[in-house]
Amino acid sequence: MSLNGYISRVRNSVFLRNVSTLAAGTVLSQLIIFGASPFLTRIYSPVDFGVLALFTSVSMLAAILSTGRYELAIGLPEQDDEAINVVALTVLNSFIMALFYVLLILVLRQSSWSVLQSSSLLHQPVIFLVPVYTFMTAAFSSQTYWNQRRKSYKEISTSLVTQAVVATAINIILGLIGLSAWGLIAGLLMGQLGANLFLLVKMIRENSFRGVKAARIKEVAIRFVNFPKFMTFSGVLLTTSQQVVPIIFSFLFNAVVVGFFSLANRMLRVPNIVLTTSIGNVFRNDAIDSIRDKGSCDQLFKATLRKLTLLSVPIYLVLWIVSPFLFVIFFGKDWESSGYFARIICIMLALDFIATPLSTLFNVIGRQKAYMRLQLCNTVIGVGALWAGAKFFNDAYMSISLFTLSNCVFSLVSIYITYQYSKEQYKI
């Protein structure tokens, strides 16, 4: 297909146009981060990246608990006046939980438990920034789902670019003056703040909060109670399966190994971040429309599965071949170990690229409990795989290899189950 033909097809396809709009901002933001990475790896050490990875992993887990997963329900109400109260509920929950996390940190820092005493993050002052970042992450997620509901894909893309520009600029400036891991974490926080403010200003200008009332917040909390009941736990399990490696590695190995893995994971997830989130958001909205019109979404599912497969296989096949060489060229000889970690996780990420967008169907059709069970199995087996690699082989590469194998099995099972669900009849 010629370039003109592809452009014409995008213009005529609402699905492709929406995906392209969302992906454009994600692509540009990731290009900014990717382009800055060779410079950042030369002013920050593997230990600094290890601390950043541990900070991010803990914060992501805390953010899932903060919202009660109510943000996933923002797209479901037919009326915006009801949906905006779901947004308010999510942000309120996040603020209350952020205050709770501050108290929890104070208690844990006084604990004599040996596991906590050995934590490389808990006893650093930077731990008190976790509640702040957690709240900002939850608020941004809520605003993003609101803008997805209103199909404001351009604004979402712009917020992602804003986040990347601010974060990268802060990283470079603070790295040059020698603030080590603090510079990376400060950039993370300021980037998230910039993205939040951009979307918040838009919502204020549109007077989006006019329908927020305490009574209606209570009503939507009760109506969508299945999300905190089932999706919070499954969300924690999903995030744990994605973020558990830095946490486990910090206990099994050391911060240097965490840093090597974190860079590999950060770079290799770029295709997933760029495309799967955008496709998943559009697929979820289109699945809701399809079920409302026809009762099922099997045709949409198969079409999306085909597109995802055609995208995933070539991307990750090339990365599997060239990763060790690319990491040395772009990030320096000191980061060669990251290239070998990258080669291992390519297989896992190729299947994750396909399974993640399609898994949004669990939320659309109210099968949160089934997804929670899948995530529980995946997380338990994944943690066991990491431990087995360290216990029996004393090798970080073997730990990641076993972890990759368990995640591949989970992705295949998830794809099969969601396909079976897509053929059934539902009412929304």
mmCIF file of N, CA, C and O in Angstrom, residues 180-268:
data_model
loop_
_atom_site.group_PDB
_atom_site.id
_atom_site.type_symbol
_atom_site.label_atom_id
_atom_site.label_comp_id
_atom_site.label_asym_id
_atom_site.label_seq_id
_atom_site.Cartn_x
_atom_site.Cartn_y
_atom_site.Cartn_z
ATOM 1 N N SER A 180 22.065 12.902 41.215
ATOM 2 C CA SER A 180 21.910 11.439 41.111
ATOM 3 C C SER A 180 20.442 11.033 41.022
ATOM 4 O O SER A 180 19.687 11.624 40.249
ATOM 5 N N ALA A 181 20.038 10.021 41.802
ATOM 6 C CA ALA A 181 18.685 9.473 41.679
ATOM 7 C C ALA A 181 17.603 10.521 41.942
ATOM 8 O O ALA A 181 16.494 10.429 41.396
ATOM 9 N N TRP A 182 17.912 11.505 42.778
ATOM 10 C CA TRP A 182 16.941 12.581 43.041
ATOM 11 C C TRP A 182 16.549 13.295 41.748
ATOM 12 O O TRP A 182 15.402 13.715 41.580
ATOM 13 N N GLY A 183 17.490 13.446 40.849
ATOM 14 C CA GLY A 183 17.198 14.129 39.589
ATOM 15 C C GLY A 183 16.206 13.349 38.747
ATOM 16 O O GLY A 183 15.295 13.927 38.126
ATOM 17 N N LEU A 184 16.363 12.025 38.695
ATOM 18 C CA LEU A 184 15.441 11.183 37.929
ATOM 19 C C LEU A 184 14.036 11.212 38.531
ATOM 20 O O LEU A 184 13.040 11.302 37.814
ATOM 21 N N ILE A 185 13.956 11.135 39.842
ATOM 22 C CA ILE A 185 12.648 11.119 40.507
ATOM 23 C C ILE A 185 11.970 12.484 40.429
ATOM 24 O O ILE A 185 10.755 12.573 40.217
ATOM 25 N N ALA A 186 12.738 13.550 40.569
ATOM 26 C CA ALA A 186 12.171 14.903 40.451
ATOM 27 C C ALA A 186 11.594 15.120 39.059
ATOM 28 O O ALA A 186 10.516 15.715 38.894
ATOM 29 N N GLY A 187 12.287 14.633 38.025
ATOM 30 C CA GLY A 187 11.773 14.749 36.674
ATOM 31 C C GLY A 187 10.471 13.994 36.505
ATOM 32 O O GLY A 187 9.530 14.478 35.854
ATOM 33 N N LEU A 188 10.393 12.811 37.099
ATOM 34 C CA LEU A 188 9.175 12.008 37.049
ATOM 35 C C LEU A 188 7.994 12.775 37.652
ATOM 36 O O LEU A 188 6.900 12.836 37.077
ATOM 37 N N LEU A 189 8.221 13.376 38.814
ATOM 38 C CA LEU A 189 7.166 14.114 39.510
ATOM 39 C C LEU A 189 6.732 15.364 38.743
ATOM 40 O O LEU A 189 5.522 15.616 38.568
ATOM 41 N N MET A 190 7.693 16.146 38.268
ATOM 42 C CA MET A 190 7.349 17.391 37.585
ATOM 43 C C MET A 190 6.674 17.128 36.246
ATOM 44 O O MET A 190 5.793 17.879 35.815
ATOM 45 N N GLY A 191 7.080 16.060 35.570
ATOM 46 C CA GLY A 191 6.419 15.703 34.327
ATOM 47 C C GLY A 191 4.963 15.332 34.547
ATOM 48 O O GLY A 191 4.071 15.751 33.804
ATOM 49 N N GLN A 192 4.713 14.552 35.596
ATOM 50 C CA GLN A 192 3.333 14.175 35.923
ATOM 51 C C GLN A 192 2.501 15.381 36.320
ATOM 52 O O GLN A 192 1.327 15.499 35.960
ATOM 53 N N LEU A 193 3.115 16.320 37.043
ATOM 54 C CA LEU A 193 2.427 17.546 37.439
ATOM 55 C C LEU A 193 2.033 18.364 36.209
ATOM 56 O O LEU A 193 0.909 18.868 36.109
ATOM 57 N N GLY A 194 2.952 18.507 35.262
ATOM 58 C CA GLY A 194 2.657 19.267 34.045
ATOM 59 C C GLY A 194 1.512 18.673 33.246
ATOM 60 O O GLY A 194 0.629 19.406 32.758
ATOM 61 N N ALA A 195 1.479 17.346 33.122
ATOM 62 C CA ALA A 195 0.403 16.682 32.379
ATOM 63 C C ALA A 195 -0.934 16.867 33.079
ATOM 64 O O ALA A 195 -1.970 17.107 32.435
ATOM 65 N N ASN A 196 -0.926 16.764 34.400
ATOM 66 C CA ASN A 196 -2.164 16.954 35.170
ATOM 67 C C ASN A 196 -2.731 18.354 34.996
ATOM 68 O O ASN A 196 -3.943 18.536 34.786
ATOM 69 N N LEU A 197 -1.857 19.345 35.098
ATOM 70 C CA LEU A 197 -2.314 20.736 34.987
ATOM 71 C C LEU A 197 -2.889 21.023 33.604
ATOM 72 O O LEU A 197 -3.880 21.751 33.472
ATOM 73 N N PHE A 198 -2.280 20.457 32.565
ATOM 74 C CA PHE A 198 -2.781 20.672 31.211
ATOM 75 C C PHE A 198 -4.219 20.170 31.066
ATOM 76 O O PHE A 198 -5.087 20.889 30.542
ATOM 77 N N LEU A 199 -4.487 18.954 31.526
ATOM 78 C CA LEU A 199 -5.833 18.400 31.400
ATOM 79 C C LEU A 199 -6.815 19.074 32.358
ATOM 80 O O LEU A 199 -7.997 19.251 32.030
ATOM 81 N N LEU A 200 -6.327 19.468 33.543
ATOM 82 C CA LEU A 200 -7.207 20.123 34.516
ATOM 83 C C LEU A 200 -7.697 21.470 34.001
ATOM 84 O O LEU A 200 -8.881 21.814 34.154
ATOM 85 N N VAL A 201 -6.812 22.240 33.396
ATOM 86 C CA VAL A 201 -7.200 23.535 32.837
ATOM 87 C C VAL A 201 -8.282 23.351 31.781
ATOM 88 O O VAL A 201 -9.261 24.110 31.726
ATOM 89 N N LYS A 202 -8.153 22.329 30.945
ATOM 90 C CA LYS A 202 -9.153 22.049 29.920
ATOM 91 C C LYS A 202 -10.511 21.734 30.557
ATOM 92 O O LYS A 202 -11.555 22.247 30.120
ATOM 93 N N MET A 203 -10.519 20.909 31.599
ATOM 94 C CA MET A 203 -11.778 20.544 32.251
ATOM 95 C C MET A 203 -12.426 21.750 32.925
ATOM 96 O O MET A 203 -13.646 21.902 32.911
ATOM 97 N N ILE A 204 -11.619 22.635 33.508
ATOM 98 C CA ILE A 204 -12.155 23.838 34.155
ATOM 99 C C ILE A 204 -12.761 24.770 33.106
ATOM 100 O O ILE A 204 -13.852 25.338 33.305
ATOM 101 N N ARG A 205 -12.086 24.933 31.973
ATOM 102 C CA ARG A 205 -12.604 25.794 30.912
ATOM 103 C C ARG A 205 -13.928 25.273 30.367
ATOM 104 O O ARG A 205 -14.805 26.060 29.983
ATOM 105 N N GLU A 206 -14.081 23.960 30.332
ATOM 106 C CA GLU A 206 -15.320 23.356 29.830
ATOM 107 C C GLU A 206 -16.399 23.237 30.910
ATOM 108 O O GLU A 206 -17.485 22.728 30.651
ATOM 109 N N ASN A 207 -16.066 23.710 32.119
ATOM 110 C CA ASN A 207 -16.998 23.649 33.242
ATOM 111 C C ASN A 207 -17.464 22.210 33.489
ATOM 112 O O ASN A 207 -18.640 21.952 33.767
ATOM 113 N N SER A 208 -16.535 21.286 33.387
ATOM 114 C CA SER A 208 -16.876 19.866 33.485
ATOM 115 C C SER A 208 -17.342 19.455 34.870
ATOM 116 O O SER A 208 -18.071 18.467 35.022
ATOM 117 N N PHE A 209 -16.941 20.204 35.908
ATOM 118 C CA PHE A 209 -17.229 19.792 37.283
ATOM 119 C C PHE A 209 -18.575 20.310 37.804
ATOM 120 O O PHE A 209 -18.892 20.121 38.973
ATOM 121 N N ARG A 210 -19.363 20.932 36.952
ATOM 122 C CA ARG A 210 -20.604 21.556 37.424
ATOM 123 C C ARG A 210 -21.610 20.535 37.974
ATOM 124 O O ARG A 210 -22.457 20.885 38.803
ATOM 125 N N GLY A 211 -21.514 19.289 37.503
ATOM 126 C CA GLY A 211 -22.480 18.283 37.953
ATOM 127 C C GLY A 211 -22.044 17.484 39.159
ATOM 128 O O GLY A 211 -22.742 16.555 39.584
ATOM 129 N N VAL A 212 -20.893 17.830 39.737
ATOM 130 C CA VAL A 212 -20.381 17.070 40.878
ATOM 131 C C VAL A 212 -21.158 17.406 42.141
ATOM 132 O O VAL A 212 -21.273 18.567 42.529
ATOM 133 N N LYS A 213 -21.711 16.360 42.775
ATOM 134 C CA LYS A 213 -22.447 16.527 44.030
ATOM 135 C C LYS A 213 -22.150 15.347 44.934
ATOM 136 O O LYS A 213 -21.975 14.221 44.464
ATOM 137 N N ALA A 214 -22.122 15.610 46.240
ATOM 138 C CA ALA A 214 -21.777 14.560 47.201
ATOM 139 C C ALA A 214 -22.731 13.376 47.097
ATOM 140 O O ALA A 214 -22.311 12.207 47.150
ATOM 141 N N ALA A 215 -24.021 13.656 46.936
ATOM 142 C CA ALA A 215 -25.012 12.575 46.863
ATOM 143 C C ALA A 215 -24.784 11.701 45.630
ATOM 144 O O ALA A 215 -24.913 10.470 45.686
ATOM 145 N N ARG A 216 -24.433 12.325 44.518
ATOM 146 C CA ARG A 216 -24.224 11.555 43.282
ATOM 147 C C ARG A 216 -22.908 10.773 43.337
ATOM 148 O O ARG A 216 -22.796 9.705 42.746
ATOM 149 N N ILE A 217 -21.917 11.335 44.030
ATOM 150 C CA ILE A 217 -20.668 10.590 44.211
ATOM 151 C C ILE A 217 -20.960 9.296 44.971
ATOM 152 O O ILE A 217 -20.447 8.219 44.624
ATOM 153 N N LYS A 218 -21.801 9.383 45.996
ATOM 154 C CA LYS A 218 -22.179 8.202 46.767
ATOM 155 C C LYS A 218 -22.934 7.206 45.887
ATOM 156 O O LYS A 218 -22.721 5.987 45.978
ATOM 157 N N GLU A 219 -23.800 7.706 45.016
ATOM 158 C CA GLU A 219 -24.592 6.839 44.140
ATOM 159 C C GLU A 219 -23.700 6.042 43.189
ATOM 160 O O GLU A 219 -23.875 4.824 43.031
ATOM 161 N N VAL A 220 -22.736 6.724 42.564
ATOM 162 C CA VAL A 220 -21.884 6.019 41.604
ATOM 163 C C VAL A 220 -20.924 5.072 42.331
ATOM 164 O O VAL A 220 -20.536 4.032 41.774
ATOM 165 N N ALA A 221 -20.561 5.414 43.567
ATOM 166 C CA ALA A 221 -19.699 4.518 44.345
ATOM 167 C C ALA A 221 -20.392 3.187 44.583
ATOM 168 O O ALA A 221 -19.774 2.113 44.518
ATOM 169 N N ILE A 222 -21.704 3.248 44.823
ATOM 170 C CA ILE A 222 -22.489 2.027 45.049
ATOM 171 C C ILE A 222 -22.750 1.295 43.738
ATOM 172 O O ILE A 222 -22.625 0.067 43.652
ATOM 173 N N ARG A 223 -23.091 2.049 42.695
ATOM 174 C CA ARG A 223 -23.427 1.427 41.407
ATOM 175 C C ARG A 223 -22.250 0.643 40.833
ATOM 176 O O ARG A 223 -22.423 -0.448 40.298
ATOM 177 N N PHE A 224 -21.068 1.210 40.938
ATOM 178 C CA PHE A 224 -19.887 0.575 40.335
ATOM 179 C C PHE A 224 -18.996 -0.090 41.385
ATOM 180 O O PHE A 224 -17.779 -0.164 41.230
ATOM 181 N N VAL A 225 -19.612 -0.603 42.435
ATOM 182 C CA VAL A 225 -18.857 -1.175 43.544
ATOM 183 C C VAL A 225 -18.055 -2.415 43.139
ATOM 184 O O VAL A 225 -17.089 -2.780 43.808
ATOM 185 N N ASN A 226 -18.435 -3.074 42.030
ATOM 186 C CA ASN A 226 -17.681 -4.251 41.580
ATOM 187 C C ASN A 226 -16.248 -3.911 41.173
ATOM 188 O O ASN A 226 -15.377 -4.789 41.191
ATOM 189 N N PHE A 227 -16.019 -2.669 40.797
ATOM 190 C CA PHE A 227 -14.664 -2.285 40.392
ATOM 191 C C PHE A 227 -13.690 -2.336 41.570
ATOM 192 O O PHE A 227 -12.630 -2.965 41.462
ATOM 193 N N PRO A 228 -14.004 -1.706 42.713
ATOM 194 C CA PRO A 228 -13.089 -1.876 43.846
ATOM 195 C C PRO A 228 -13.106 -3.294 44.414
ATOM 196 O O PRO A 228 -12.090 -3.775 44.920
ATOM 197 N N LYS A 229 -14.256 -3.975 44.335
ATOM 198 C CA LYS A 229 -14.361 -5.316 44.899
ATOM 199 C C LYS A 229 -13.484 -6.316 44.161
ATOM 200 O O LYS A 229 -12.843 -7.183 44.768
ATOM 201 N N PHE A 230 -13.481 -6.207 42.832
ATOM 202 C CA PHE A 230 -12.777 -7.212 42.038
ATOM 203 C C PHE A 230 -11.580 -6.651 41.268
ATOM 204 O O PHE A 230 -10.534 -7.291 41.169
ATOM 205 N N MET A 231 -11.726 -5.443 40.707
ATOM 206 C CA MET A 231 -10.684 -4.926 39.832
ATOM 207 C C MET A 231 -9.498 -4.339 40.599
ATOM 208 O O MET A 231 -8.404 -4.252 40.058
ATOM 209 N N THR A 232 -9.705 -3.929 41.849
ATOM 210 C CA THR A 232 -8.569 -3.420 42.617
ATOM 211 C C THR A 232 -7.546 -4.525 42.829
ATOM 212 O O THR A 232 -6.342 -4.355 42.579
ATOM 213 N N PHE A 233 -8.030 -5.671 43.276
ATOM 214 C CA PHE A 233 -7.120 -6.790 43.511
ATOM 215 C C PHE A 233 -6.467 -7.259 42.224
ATOM 216 O O PHE A 233 -5.256 -7.484 42.157
ATOM 217 N N SER A 234 -7.285 -7.374 41.157
ATOM 218 C CA SER A 234 -6.714 -7.826 39.881
ATOM 219 C C SER A 234 -5.773 -6.778 39.312
ATOM 220 O O SER A 234 -4.767 -7.108 38.682
ATOM 221 N N GLY A 235 -6.081 -5.487 39.543
ATOM 222 C CA GLY A 235 -5.181 -4.425 39.096
ATOM 223 C C GLY A 235 -3.852 -4.460 39.829
ATOM 224 O O GLY A 235 -2.791 -4.260 39.233
ATOM 225 N N VAL A 236 -3.920 -4.713 41.142
ATOM 226 C CA VAL A 236 -2.692 -4.857 41.923
ATOM 227 C C VAL A 236 -1.881 -6.043 41.412
ATOM 228 O O VAL A 236 -0.657 -5.974 41.271
ATOM 229 N N LEU A 237 -2.592 -7.129 41.099
ATOM 230 C CA LEU A 237 -1.907 -8.319 40.592
ATOM 231 C C LEU A 237 -1.262 -8.048 39.242
ATOM 232 O O LEU A 237 -0.132 -8.467 38.980
ATOM 233 N N LEU A 238 -1.999 -7.339 38.340
ATOM 234 C CA LEU A 238 -1.446 -7.011 37.029
ATOM 235 C C LEU A 238 -0.223 -6.109 37.174
ATOM 236 O O LEU A 238 0.827 -6.355 36.564
ATOM 237 N N THR A 239 -0.354 -5.073 37.994
ATOM 238 C CA THR A 239 0.760 -4.149 38.191
ATOM 239 C C THR A 239 1.930 -4.852 38.867
ATOM 240 O O THR A 239 3.095 -4.592 38.543
ATOM 241 N N THR A 240 1.613 -5.745 39.800
ATOM 242 C CA THR A 240 2.670 -6.507 40.454
ATOM 243 C C THR A 240 3.428 -7.349 39.442
ATOM 244 O O THR A 240 4.670 -7.397 39.454
ATOM 245 N N SER A 241 2.685 -8.006 38.535
ATOM 246 C CA SER A 241 3.345 -8.839 37.526
ATOM 247 C C SER A 241 4.242 -8.012 36.618
ATOM 248 O O SER A 241 5.249 -8.500 36.108
ATOM 249 N N GLN A 242 3.888 -6.713 36.425
ATOM 250 C CA GLN A 242 4.681 -5.833 35.568
ATOM 251 C C GLN A 242 5.810 -5.146 36.325
ATOM 252 O O GLN A 242 6.865 -4.860 35.767
ATOM 253 N N GLN A 243 5.579 -4.868 37.616
ATOM 254 C CA GLN A 243 6.523 -4.061 38.386
ATOM 255 C C GLN A 243 7.286 -4.861 39.445
ATOM 256 O O GLN A 243 8.125 -4.307 40.154
ATOM 257 N N VAL A 244 6.993 -6.155 39.554
ATOM 258 C CA VAL A 244 7.547 -6.934 40.653
ATOM 259 C C VAL A 244 9.056 -7.159 40.519
ATOM 260 O O VAL A 244 9.748 -7.315 41.531
ATOM 261 N N VAL A 245 9.570 -7.170 39.296
ATOM 262 C CA VAL A 245 10.977 -7.521 39.111
ATOM 263 C C VAL A 245 11.916 -6.576 39.861
ATOM 264 O O VAL A 245 12.805 -7.041 40.597
ATOM 265 N N PRO A 246 11.786 -5.241 39.710
ATOM 266 C CA PRO A 246 12.690 -4.366 40.477
ATOM 267 C C PRO A 246 12.586 -4.576 41.983
ATOM 268 O O PRO A 246 13.602 -4.532 42.694
ATOM 269 N N ILE A 247 11.359 -4.801 42.479
ATOM 270 C CA ILE A 247 11.177 -4.990 43.921
ATOM 271 C C ILE A 247 11.851 -6.275 44.390
ATOM 272 O O ILE A 247 12.613 -6.287 45.362
ATOM 273 N N ILE A 248 11.574 -7.378 43.685
ATOM 274 C CA ILE A 248 12.159 -8.676 44.059
ATOM 275 C C ILE A 248 13.680 -8.650 43.876
ATOM 276 O O ILE A 248 14.439 -9.135 44.724
ATOM 277 N N PHE A 249 14.131 -8.079 42.760
ATOM 278 C CA PHE A 249 15.573 -8.016 42.501
ATOM 279 C C PHE A 249 16.315 -7.203 43.559
ATOM 280 O O PHE A 249 17.482 -7.465 43.849
ATOM 281 N N SER A 250 15.649 -6.194 44.120
ATOM 282 C CA SER A 250 16.302 -5.371 45.141
ATOM 283 C C SER A 250 16.621 -6.187 46.385
ATOM 284 O O SER A 250 17.536 -5.840 47.144
ATOM 285 N N PHE A 251 15.864 -7.273 46.616
ATOM 286 C CA PHE A 251 16.128 -8.157 47.751
ATOM 287 C C PHE A 251 17.020 -9.328 47.364
ATOM 288 O O PHE A 251 17.886 -9.750 48.142
ATOM 289 N N LEU A 252 16.826 -9.875 46.150
ATOM 290 C CA LEU A 252 17.571 -11.065 45.737
ATOM 291 C C LEU A 252 18.979 -10.750 45.240
ATOM 292 O O LEU A 252 19.902 -11.543 45.425
ATOM 293 N N PHE A 253 19.146 -9.580 44.609
ATOM 294 C CA PHE A 253 20.440 -9.241 44.019
ATOM 295 C C PHE A 253 20.903 -7.888 44.562
ATOM 296 O O PHE A 253 21.141 -7.755 45.752
ATOM 297 N N ASN A 254 21.014 -6.870 43.728
ATOM 298 C CA ASN A 254 21.456 -5.559 44.210
ATOM 299 C C ASN A 254 20.936 -4.471 43.274
ATOM 300 O O ASN A 254 20.333 -4.756 42.232
ATOM 301 N N ALA A 255 21.190 -3.218 43.654
ATOM 302 C CA ALA A 255 20.657 -2.081 42.895
ATOM 303 C C ALA A 255 21.238 -1.995 41.494
ATOM 304 O O ALA A 255 20.594 -1.485 40.574
ATOM 305 N N VAL A 256 22.456 -2.483 41.292
ATOM 306 C CA VAL A 256 23.068 -2.458 39.960
ATOM 307 C C VAL A 256 22.291 -3.354 39.000
ATOM 308 O O VAL A 256 21.985 -2.962 37.863
ATOM 309 N N VAL A 257 21.952 -4.566 39.455
ATOM 310 C CA VAL A 257 21.160 -5.487 38.632
ATOM 311 C C VAL A 257 19.787 -4.891 38.346
ATOM 312 O O VAL A 257 19.271 -4.974 37.219
ATOM 313 N N VAL A 258 19.193 -4.264 39.355
ATOM 314 C CA VAL A 258 17.896 -3.592 39.165
ATOM 315 C C VAL A 258 18.022 -2.522 38.088
ATOM 316 O O VAL A 258 17.144 -2.374 37.227
ATOM 317 N N GLY A 259 19.110 -1.769 38.117
ATOM 318 C CA GLY A 259 19.328 -0.718 37.118
ATOM 319 C C GLY A 259 19.474 -1.267 35.716
ATOM 320 O O GLY A 259 18.897 -0.729 34.769
ATOM 321 N N PHE A 260 20.234 -2.352 35.552
ATOM 322 C CA PHE A 260 20.400 -2.966 34.237
ATOM 323 C C PHE A 260 19.054 -3.450 33.690
ATOM 324 O O PHE A 260 18.713 -3.210 32.529
ATOM 325 N N PHE A 261 18.296 -4.142 34.522
ATOM 326 C CA PHE A 261 16.998 -4.634 34.070
ATOM 327 C C PHE A 261 16.044 -3.480 33.771
ATOM 328 O O PHE A 261 15.294 -3.513 32.780
ATOM 329 N N SER A 262 16.039 -2.464 34.620
ATOM 330 C CA SER A 262 15.078 -1.369 34.453
ATOM 331 C C SER A 262 15.276 -0.636 33.137
ATOM 332 O O SER A 262 14.303 -0.238 32.483
ATOM 333 N N LEU A 263 16.539 -0.446 32.728
ATOM 334 C CA LEU A 263 16.769 0.221 31.440
ATOM 335 C C LEU A 263 16.278 -0.650 30.291
ATOM 336 O O LEU A 263 15.640 -0.146 29.355
ATOM 337 N N ALA A 264 16.548 -1.970 30.371
ATOM 338 C CA ALA A 264 16.070 -2.881 29.330
ATOM 339 C C ALA A 264 14.555 -2.857 29.252
ATOM 340 O O ALA A 264 13.966 -2.749 28.164
ATOM 341 N N ASN A 265 13.906 -2.920 30.384
ATOM 342 C CA ASN A 265 12.446 -2.920 30.432
ATOM 343 C C ASN A 265 11.884 -1.591 29.945
ATOM 344 O O ASN A 265 10.896 -1.551 29.208
ATOM 345 N N ARG A 266 12.540 -0.511 30.339
ATOM 346 C CA ARG A 266 12.094 0.831 29.942
ATOM 347 C C ARG A 266 12.160 1.024 28.433
ATOM 348 O O ARG A 266 11.232 1.554 27.821
ATOM 349 N N MET A 267 13.236 0.565 27.821
ATOM 350 C CA MET A 267 13.411 0.749 26.386
ATOM 351 C C MET A 267 12.571 -0.231 25.560
ATOM 352 O O MET A 267 11.963 0.138 24.573
ATOM 353 N N LEU A 268 12.519 -1.485 25.991
ATOM 354 C CA LEU A 268 11.812 -2.504 25.214
ATOM 355 C C LEU A 268 10.299 -2.359 25.303
ATOM 356 O O LEU A 268 9.583 -2.853 24.434
#
